[in-house]
Amino acid sequence: MLLSAADSLLLIVDIQARLLPVMKDGDRVVGNTVRLLQAAGALAVPVLLTEQYPEGLGATVPAVRAAAGEAPALAKKDFSGYADPVIRARIADCGRPQVVIAGIEAHVCVLQTALQLAAAHYRVAVVADAVSSRHADSVAVAGRRMAAAGITLATTEMCLFEWLGTAAHPEFRAISRLIK
């Protein structure tokens, strides 16, 4: 599956204040998520954020929240964002057949959300260098499970250049600068 900005929704899963400090490579996840959000803004890709039990785990971290602009942060208690009826409706309202996911934790909320979205016939891509868990083996096993279920694994650069589609795109220079 090739990603398309016109077909994509960017879903940021649970990059929250009390979760992030215990994640492996948390700074990398935040940096790549910010790049994805900046590109989404430039390319008119709609964005949704989820927050797992924000009363206990805190809000989305400031760098991600700032890069997300006016995108809503939707609270949830289910591990899968797609299990929550409000989030499911917001995803449907975007009218995009592709859902690109970044966030934490890869083996819990990201995995369950991705699997349920795929089961609902969305074309799902998980940005492998913008997801994490406490342990590297959890990330690796989650990636294998998602791939086996037909979910596309991509990198931030893959996503950005697929969203652009061509070096002739008017936003090419701006998006290229995000990865330098």
Coordinates of N, CA and C in Angstrom, one line a residue:
M1 N 0.8 -1.2 0.0 CA 0.0 0.0 0.0 C 0.9 1.2 0.0
L2 N 0.6 2.1 -0.9 CA 1.3 3.4 -1.0 C 0.4 4.4 -0.2
L3 N 1.0 5.2 0.6 CA 0.2 6.2 1.4 C -0.1 7.4 0.5
S4 N -1.2 8.0 0.7 CA -1.6 9.2 0.0 C -2.1 10.2 1.0
A5 N -1.6 11.5 0.9 CA -2.1 12.5 1.8 C -3.6 12.7 1.7
A6 N -4.1 12.6 0.4 CA -5.6 12.8 0.2 C -6.4 11.7 0.9
D7 N -5.8 10.5 1.1 CA -6.6 9.4 1.6 C -6.3 9.2 3.1
S8 N -5.3 9.9 3.7 CA -4.8 9.5 5.0 C -5.4 10.4 6.2
L9 N -5.5 9.7 7.3 CA -5.8 10.4 8.6 C -4.6 10.0 9.5
L10 N -4.1 11.0 10.2 CA -3.0 10.7 11.1 C -3.5 10.6 12.5
L11 N -3.3 9.4 13.1 CA -3.8 9.1 14.5 C -2.6 9.0 15.4
I12 N -2.6 9.9 16.4 CA -1.5 9.9 17.4 C -2.1 9.2 18.7
V13 N -1.5 8.1 19.1 CA -2.0 7.3 20.2 C -1.2 7.5 21.5
D14 N -1.8 8.2 22.5 CA -1.4 8.2 23.9 C 0.1 8.6 24.2
I15 N 0.6 9.6 23.5 CA 1.9 10.1 23.8 C 1.8 11.1 25.0
Q16 N 1.7 10.5 26.2 CA 1.3 11.3 27.4 C 2.4 11.4 28.4
A17 N 2.2 12.4 29.2 CA 3.3 12.9 30.1 C 3.8 11.8 31.1
R18 N 2.9 11.0 31.6 CA 3.4 9.9 32.6 C 3.8 8.6 31.9
L19 N 3.4 8.5 30.7 CA 3.8 7.3 29.9 C 5.2 7.4 29.3
L20 N 5.4 8.6 28.6 CA 6.6 8.8 27.8 C 7.9 8.5 28.5
P21 N 8.1 9.0 29.8 CA 9.4 8.8 30.4 C 9.9 7.4 30.5
V22 N 9.0 6.4 30.5 CA 9.4 5.0 30.7 C 9.5 4.3 29.3
M23 N 9.3 5.0 28.2 CA 9.4 4.4 26.9 C 10.8 4.3 26.4
K24 N 11.1 3.2 25.7 CA 12.4 3.1 25.0 C 12.4 4.1 23.9
D25 N 13.4 4.9 23.8 CA 13.6 5.9 22.7 C 12.4 6.9 22.6
G26 N 12.0 7.3 23.8 CA 10.9 8.3 23.8 C 11.1 9.6 23.0
D27 N 12.4 10.1 23.1 CA 12.7 11.3 22.3 C 12.6 11.1 20.8
R28 N 13.0 9.9 20.3 CA 12.8 9.6 18.9 C 11.3 9.6 18.5
V29 N 10.5 9.0 19.4 CA 9.1 8.9 19.1 C 8.5 10.3 19.0
V30 N 8.8 11.2 20.0 CA 8.3 12.5 20.0 C 8.8 13.3 18.7
G31 N 10.1 13.2 18.4 CA 10.6 13.9 17.3 C 10.0 13.5 16.0
N32 N 9.9 12.2 15.8 CA 9.2 11.7 14.5 C 7.8 12.0 14.5
T33 N 7.1 12.0 15.6 CA 5.7 12.3 15.7 C 5.5 13.8 15.3
V34 N 6.3 14.7 15.8 CA 6.3 16.1 15.5 C 6.5 16.3 14.0
R35 N 7.4 15.6 13.4 CA 7.6 15.7 12.0 C 6.4 15.2 11.2
L36 N 5.8 14.1 11.6 CA 4.6 13.7 11.0 C 3.5 14.7 11.1
L37 N 3.3 15.3 12.2 CA 2.3 16.4 12.5 C 2.6 17.6 11.6
Q38 N 3.8 18.0 11.5 CA 4.1 19.2 10.7 C 3.8 18.9 9.2
A39 N 4.2 17.7 8.8 CA 3.8 17.3 7.4 C 2.3 17.3 7.2
A40 N 1.6 16.7 8.1 CA 0.2 16.6 8.0 C -0.4 18.0 7.9
G41 N 0.1 18.9 8.7 CA -0.4 20.3 8.6 C -0.2 20.9 7.2
A42 N 1.0 20.7 6.7 CA 1.3 21.3 5.4 C 0.5 20.6 4.3
L43 N 0.1 19.3 4.4 CA -0.5 18.6 3.3 C -2.0 18.3 3.6
A44 N -2.5 19.0 4.5 CA -4.0 18.9 4.8 C -4.4 17.5 5.2
V45 N -3.6 16.8 5.9 CA -4.0 15.5 6.4 C -4.6 15.7 7.8
P46 N -5.9 15.3 8.0 CA -6.5 15.5 9.3 C -5.8 14.6 10.4
V47 N -5.9 15.2 11.6 CA -5.2 14.6 12.7 C -6.2 14.4 13.9
L48 N -6.0 13.2 14.5 CA -6.7 13.0 15.8 C -5.7 12.5 16.8
L49 N -5.9 12.9 18.1 CA -5.0 12.3 19.1 C -5.9 11.6 20.1
T50 N -5.3 10.5 20.7 CA -6.0 9.9 21.8 C -5.2 10.0 23.1
E51 N -5.9 10.0 24.2 CA -5.2 10.0 25.5 C -5.9 8.9 26.4
Q52 N -5.1 8.0 26.8 CA -5.5 6.9 27.7 C -5.6 7.4 29.1
Y53 N -6.9 7.4 29.6 CA -7.1 7.8 31.0 C -6.3 9.0 31.4
P54 N -6.5 10.1 30.8 CA -5.7 11.3 31.0 C -5.7 11.8 32.5
E55 N -6.7 11.5 33.3 CA -6.7 11.9 34.7 C -5.6 11.2 35.4
G56 N -5.2 10.0 35.0 CA -4.1 9.3 35.7 C -2.8 9.4 35.0
L57 N -2.8 9.4 33.6 CA -1.6 9.4 32.8 C -1.1 10.7 32.3
G58 N -1.9 11.7 32.5 CA -1.6 13.1 32.0 C -2.0 13.3 30.6
A59 N -1.8 14.5 30.2 CA -2.2 15.0 28.9 C -1.1 14.6 27.9
T60 N -1.4 14.8 26.6 CA -0.4 14.6 25.5 C 0.8 15.6 25.9
V61 N 2.0 15.1 25.6 CA 3.2 15.9 25.9 C 3.2 17.2 25.1
P62 N 3.7 18.3 25.7 CA 3.6 19.6 25.1 C 4.1 19.7 23.7
A63 N 5.3 19.0 23.3 CA 5.8 19.2 21.9 C 4.8 18.6 20.9
V64 N 4.2 17.5 21.2 CA 3.2 16.8 20.3 C 2.0 17.6 20.3
R65 N 1.5 18.1 21.5 CA 0.3 18.9 21.5 C 0.4 20.1 20.7
A66 N 1.6 20.8 20.8 CA 1.8 22.1 20.1 C 1.8 21.8 18.6
A67 N 2.5 20.7 18.2 CA 2.6 20.4 16.7 C 1.2 20.0 16.1
A68 N 0.3 19.5 17.0 CA -1.0 19.0 16.5 C -2.0 20.2 16.3
G69 N -1.6 21.4 16.8 CA -2.5 22.5 16.5 C -3.9 22.3 17.2
E70 N -4.9 22.5 16.3 CA -6.3 22.4 16.8 C -6.8 21.0 16.8
A71 N -6.0 20.0 16.5 CA -6.5 18.6 16.4 C -7.1 18.2 17.8
P72 N -8.2 17.6 17.9 CA -8.7 17.2 19.2 C -8.0 16.1 19.8
A73 N -7.9 16.1 21.1 CA -7.3 15.0 22.0 C -8.5 14.3 22.6
L74 N -8.7 13.1 22.3 CA -9.9 12.4 22.7 C -9.6 11.4 23.8
A75 N -10.2 11.5 25.0 CA -9.9 10.6 26.1 C -10.6 9.3 25.8
K76 N -9.9 8.2 26.4 CA -10.4 6.9 26.2 C -10.0 6.1 27.4
K77 N -10.7 5.0 27.6 CA -10.4 4.0 28.7 C -10.1 2.7 28.0
D78 N -10.7 2.4 26.9 CA -10.4 1.1 26.2 C -8.9 1.3 25.7
F79 N -8.2 0.1 25.6 CA -6.9 0.2 25.1 C -6.9 0.5 23.6
S80 N -7.8 0.0 22.8 CA -8.0 0.3 21.4 C -8.8 1.6 21.3
G81 N -8.2 2.6 20.6 CA -9.0 3.8 20.4 C -10.2 3.5 19.5
Y82 N -10.1 2.5 18.6 CA -11.3 2.2 17.8 C -12.4 1.6 18.6
A83 N -12.2 1.0 19.7 CA -13.3 0.5 20.6 C -14.1 1.5 21.2
D84 N -13.6 2.8 21.3 CA -14.4 3.9 21.9 C -15.3 4.4 20.8
P85 N -16.6 4.5 21.1 CA -17.6 5.0 20.1 C -17.4 6.4 19.6
V86 N -16.9 7.3 20.5 CA -16.7 8.7 20.1 C -15.5 8.7 19.2
I87 N -14.4 8.0 19.5 CA -13.2 8.0 18.6 C -13.5 7.4 17.3
R88 N -14.3 6.2 17.3 CA -14.6 5.5 16.1 C -15.4 6.5 15.2
A89 N -16.4 7.2 15.8 CA -17.2 8.2 15.0 C -16.3 9.3 14.4
R90 N -15.4 9.8 15.2 CA -14.5 10.9 14.7 C -13.6 10.4 13.5
I91 N -13.1 9.1 13.6 CA -12.4 8.5 12.5 C -13.2 8.4 11.3
A92 N -14.4 7.9 11.4 CA -15.4 7.8 10.3 C -15.7 9.1 9.7
D93 N -15.9 10.1 10.5 CA -16.2 11.5 10.0 C -15.1 12.1 9.1
C94 N -13.9 11.7 9.4 CA -12.8 12.2 8.5 C -12.9 11.7 7.1
G95 N -13.6 10.5 6.9 CA -13.8 10.0 5.6 C -12.5 9.6 4.8
R96 N -11.5 9.2 5.6 CA -10.2 8.8 4.9 C -10.1 7.3 5.1
P97 N -9.8 6.6 4.0 CA -9.6 5.1 4.1 C -8.3 4.6 4.6
Q98 N -7.3 5.5 4.7 CA -6.0 5.1 5.3 C -5.9 5.8 6.7
V99 N -5.4 5.0 7.6 CA -5.1 5.6 9.0 C -3.6 5.3 9.2
V100 N -2.9 6.4 9.4 CA -1.4 6.3 9.8 C -1.3 6.5 11.3
I101 N -0.7 5.6 11.9 CA -0.6 5.6 13.4 C 0.8 5.8 13.9
A102 N 0.9 6.7 14.9 CA 2.2 6.9 15.7 C 1.7 6.9 17.2
G103 N 2.6 6.4 18.1 CA 2.2 6.5 19.5 C 2.8 5.4 20.4
I104 N 2.2 5.3 21.5 CA 2.7 4.4 22.5 C 1.5 3.7 23.2
E105 N 1.6 2.6 23.8 CA 2.6 1.6 23.6 C 2.4 0.7 22.5
A106 N 3.4 0.4 21.7 CA 3.3 -0.4 20.5 C 2.5 -1.7 20.7
H107 N 2.8 -2.4 21.8 CA 2.2 -3.7 22.0 C 0.8 -3.7 22.7
V108 N 0.3 -2.5 23.1 CA -1.0 -2.5 23.7 C -1.9 -1.6 22.9
C109 N -1.9 -0.3 23.2 CA -2.9 0.6 22.5 C -2.7 0.8 21.0
V110 N -1.4 0.9 20.6 CA -1.2 1.0 19.1 C -1.6 -0.3 18.5
L111 N -1.2 -1.5 19.0 CA -1.5 -2.7 18.4 C -3.0 -3.0 18.3
Q112 N -3.7 -2.8 19.4 CA -5.1 -3.1 19.5 C -5.9 -2.1 18.6
T113 N -5.5 -0.8 18.5 CA -6.2 0.1 17.7 C -5.9 -0.3 16.2
A114 N -4.7 -0.6 15.8 CA -4.4 -0.9 14.5 C -5.2 -2.2 14.0
L115 N -5.2 -3.2 14.9 CA -5.9 -4.4 14.5 C -7.4 -4.2 14.3
Q116 N -8.0 -3.4 15.2 CA -9.4 -3.2 15.1 C -9.7 -2.3 13.8
L117 N -8.9 -1.3 13.5 CA -9.1 -0.5 12.3 C -9.0 -1.4 11.1
A118 N -8.0 -2.3 11.1 CA -7.8 -3.2 9.9 C -9.0 -4.1 9.8
A119 N -9.5 -4.6 10.9 CA -10.7 -5.5 10.9 C -11.9 -4.7 10.3
A120 N -11.9 -3.4 10.5 CA -13.0 -2.5 10.1 C -12.8 -2.1 8.6
H121 N -11.8 -2.6 8.0 CA -11.5 -2.4 6.5 C -10.8 -1.1 6.2
Y122 N -10.2 -0.5 7.3 CA -9.3 0.7 7.0 C -8.0 0.1 6.5
R123 N -7.3 0.9 5.7 CA -5.9 0.5 5.3 C -5.0 1.2 6.3
V124 N -4.3 0.4 7.1 CA -3.6 0.9 8.3 C -2.1 0.9 8.1
A125 N -1.4 1.9 8.4 CA 0.1 2.0 8.4 C 0.5 2.4 9.8
V126 N 1.4 1.7 10.4 CA 2.0 2.1 11.6 C 3.4 2.6 11.4
V127 N 3.7 3.7 11.9 CA 5.1 4.4 11.6 C 6.0 3.8 12.7
A128 N 6.8 2.8 12.3 CA 7.7 2.1 13.2 C 8.6 2.9 14.0
D129 N 9.2 4.0 13.4 CA 10.1 4.8 14.2 C 9.4 5.9 14.9
A130 N 8.1 5.8 15.0 CA 7.3 6.8 15.8 C 6.4 6.0 16.8
V131 N 6.8 4.8 17.1 CA 6.1 4.0 18.2 C 7.1 3.4 19.1
S132 N 6.7 3.1 20.3 CA 7.6 2.5 21.3 C 6.8 1.9 22.4
S133 N 7.5 1.1 23.2 CA 7.0 0.5 24.4 C 8.1 0.6 25.4
R134 N 7.9 0.0 26.6 CA 8.9 0.0 27.6 C 10.1 -0.9 27.2
H135 N 9.8 -2.0 26.5 CA 10.9 -2.9 26.1 C 10.9 -3.1 24.6
A136 N 12.1 -3.2 24.1 CA 12.3 -3.4 22.7 C 11.6 -4.7 22.1
D137 N 11.6 -5.7 22.9 CA 11.0 -7.0 22.4 C 9.5 -6.8 22.3
S138 N 8.9 -6.0 23.1 CA 7.4 -5.7 22.9 C 7.2 -5.0 21.6
V139 N 8.0 -4.1 21.2 CA 7.9 -3.3 20.0 C 8.1 -4.3 18.8
A140 N 9.1 -5.2 18.9 CA 9.4 -6.1 17.8 C 8.2 -7.1 17.6
V141 N 7.7 -7.7 18.7 CA 6.6 -8.6 18.6 C 5.4 -7.9 18.1
A142 N 5.1 -6.7 18.5 CA 3.9 -6.0 18.0 C 4.0 -5.8 16.5
G143 N 5.2 -5.4 16.1 CA 5.4 -5.2 14.7 C 5.2 -6.4 13.8
R144 N 5.7 -7.5 14.3 CA 5.4 -8.8 13.6 C 4.0 -9.2 13.6
R145 N 3.3 -9.0 14.7 CA 1.8 -9.3 14.7 C 1.1 -8.4 13.8
M146 N 1.4 -7.1 13.8 CA 0.7 -6.2 12.9 C 1.0 -6.5 11.4
A147 N 2.2 -6.8 11.1 CA 2.6 -7.2 9.7 C 1.8 -8.4 9.3
A148 N 1.8 -9.4 10.2 CA 1.1 -10.7 9.8 C -0.4 -10.4 9.6
A149 N -1.0 -9.4 10.2 CA -2.4 -9.1 10.1 C -2.6 -8.1 8.9
G150 N -1.6 -7.9 8.1 CA -1.8 -7.1 6.9 C -1.6 -5.6 7.1
I151 N -1.2 -5.2 8.3 CA -0.9 -3.8 8.6 C 0.4 -3.4 8.0
T152 N 0.5 -2.3 7.3 CA 1.8 -1.8 6.7 C 2.6 -1.2 7.8
L153 N 3.9 -1.5 7.8 CA 4.9 -0.8 8.7 C 5.7 0.1 7.8
A154 N 5.8 1.3 8.3 CA 6.6 2.3 7.5 C 7.5 3.1 8.4
T155 N 8.3 3.9 7.9 CA 9.1 4.9 8.7 C 8.5 6.3 8.4
T156 N 9.0 7.2 9.2 CA 8.6 8.6 9.1 C 8.9 9.1 7.7
E157 N 10.1 8.8 7.2 CA 10.5 9.3 5.9 C 9.7 8.7 4.8
M158 N 9.4 7.4 4.9 CA 8.5 6.7 3.9 C 7.2 7.5 3.9
C159 N 6.6 7.7 5.0 CA 5.3 8.4 5.1 C 5.3 9.7 4.4
L160 N 6.3 10.5 4.8 CA 6.4 11.9 4.3 C 6.5 11.9 2.7
F161 N 7.4 11.1 2.2 CA 7.6 11.1 0.8 C 6.5 10.4 0.0
E162 N 5.8 9.5 0.6 CA 4.6 8.9 0.0 C 3.5 9.9 0.0
W163 N 3.3 10.7 1.1 CA 2.3 11.7 1.1 C 2.6 12.8 0.0
L164 N 3.9 13.1 -0.2 CA 4.3 14.0 -1.3 C 4.0 13.5 -2.7
G165 N 4.5 12.3 -2.9 CA 4.3 11.6 -4.2 C 5.2 12.0 -5.2
T166 N 5.7 13.2 -5.2 CA 6.6 13.7 -6.3 C 7.5 14.9 -5.7
A167 N 8.6 15.0 -6.3 CA 9.5 16.2 -6.0 C 8.9 17.5 -6.5
A168 N 8.0 17.3 -7.4 CA 7.3 18.5 -8.0 C 6.2 19.1 -7.1
H169 N 5.9 18.4 -6.0 CA 4.9 18.9 -5.1 C 5.2 20.2 -4.5
P170 N 4.3 21.2 -4.4 CA 4.6 22.5 -3.9 C 5.2 22.5 -2.5
E171 N 4.9 21.5 -1.7 CA 5.4 21.4 -0.3 C 6.7 20.6 -0.2
F172 N 7.3 20.2 -1.4 CA 8.5 19.3 -1.3 C 9.6 19.8 -0.5
R173 N 10.0 21.1 -0.7 CA 11.1 21.7 0.0 C 10.8 21.7 1.5
A174 N 9.7 22.2 1.9 CA 9.3 22.3 3.3 C 9.3 20.9 4.0
I175 N 8.8 19.9 3.3 CA 8.7 18.6 3.9 C 10.1 18.0 3.9
S176 N 10.9 18.2 2.9 CA 12.3 17.7 2.9 C 13.1 18.2 4.1
R177 N 12.9 19.5 4.4 CA 13.6 20.1 5.5 C 13.3 19.4 6.9
L178 N 12.1 18.8 7.0 CA 11.7 18.1 8.2 C 12.6 16.9 8.5
I179 N 13.2 16.3 7.5 CA 14.0 15.1 7.8 C 15.5 15.4 7.8
K180 N 15.9 16.6 7.6 CA 17.4 16.9 7.6 C 17.9 17.2 8.9

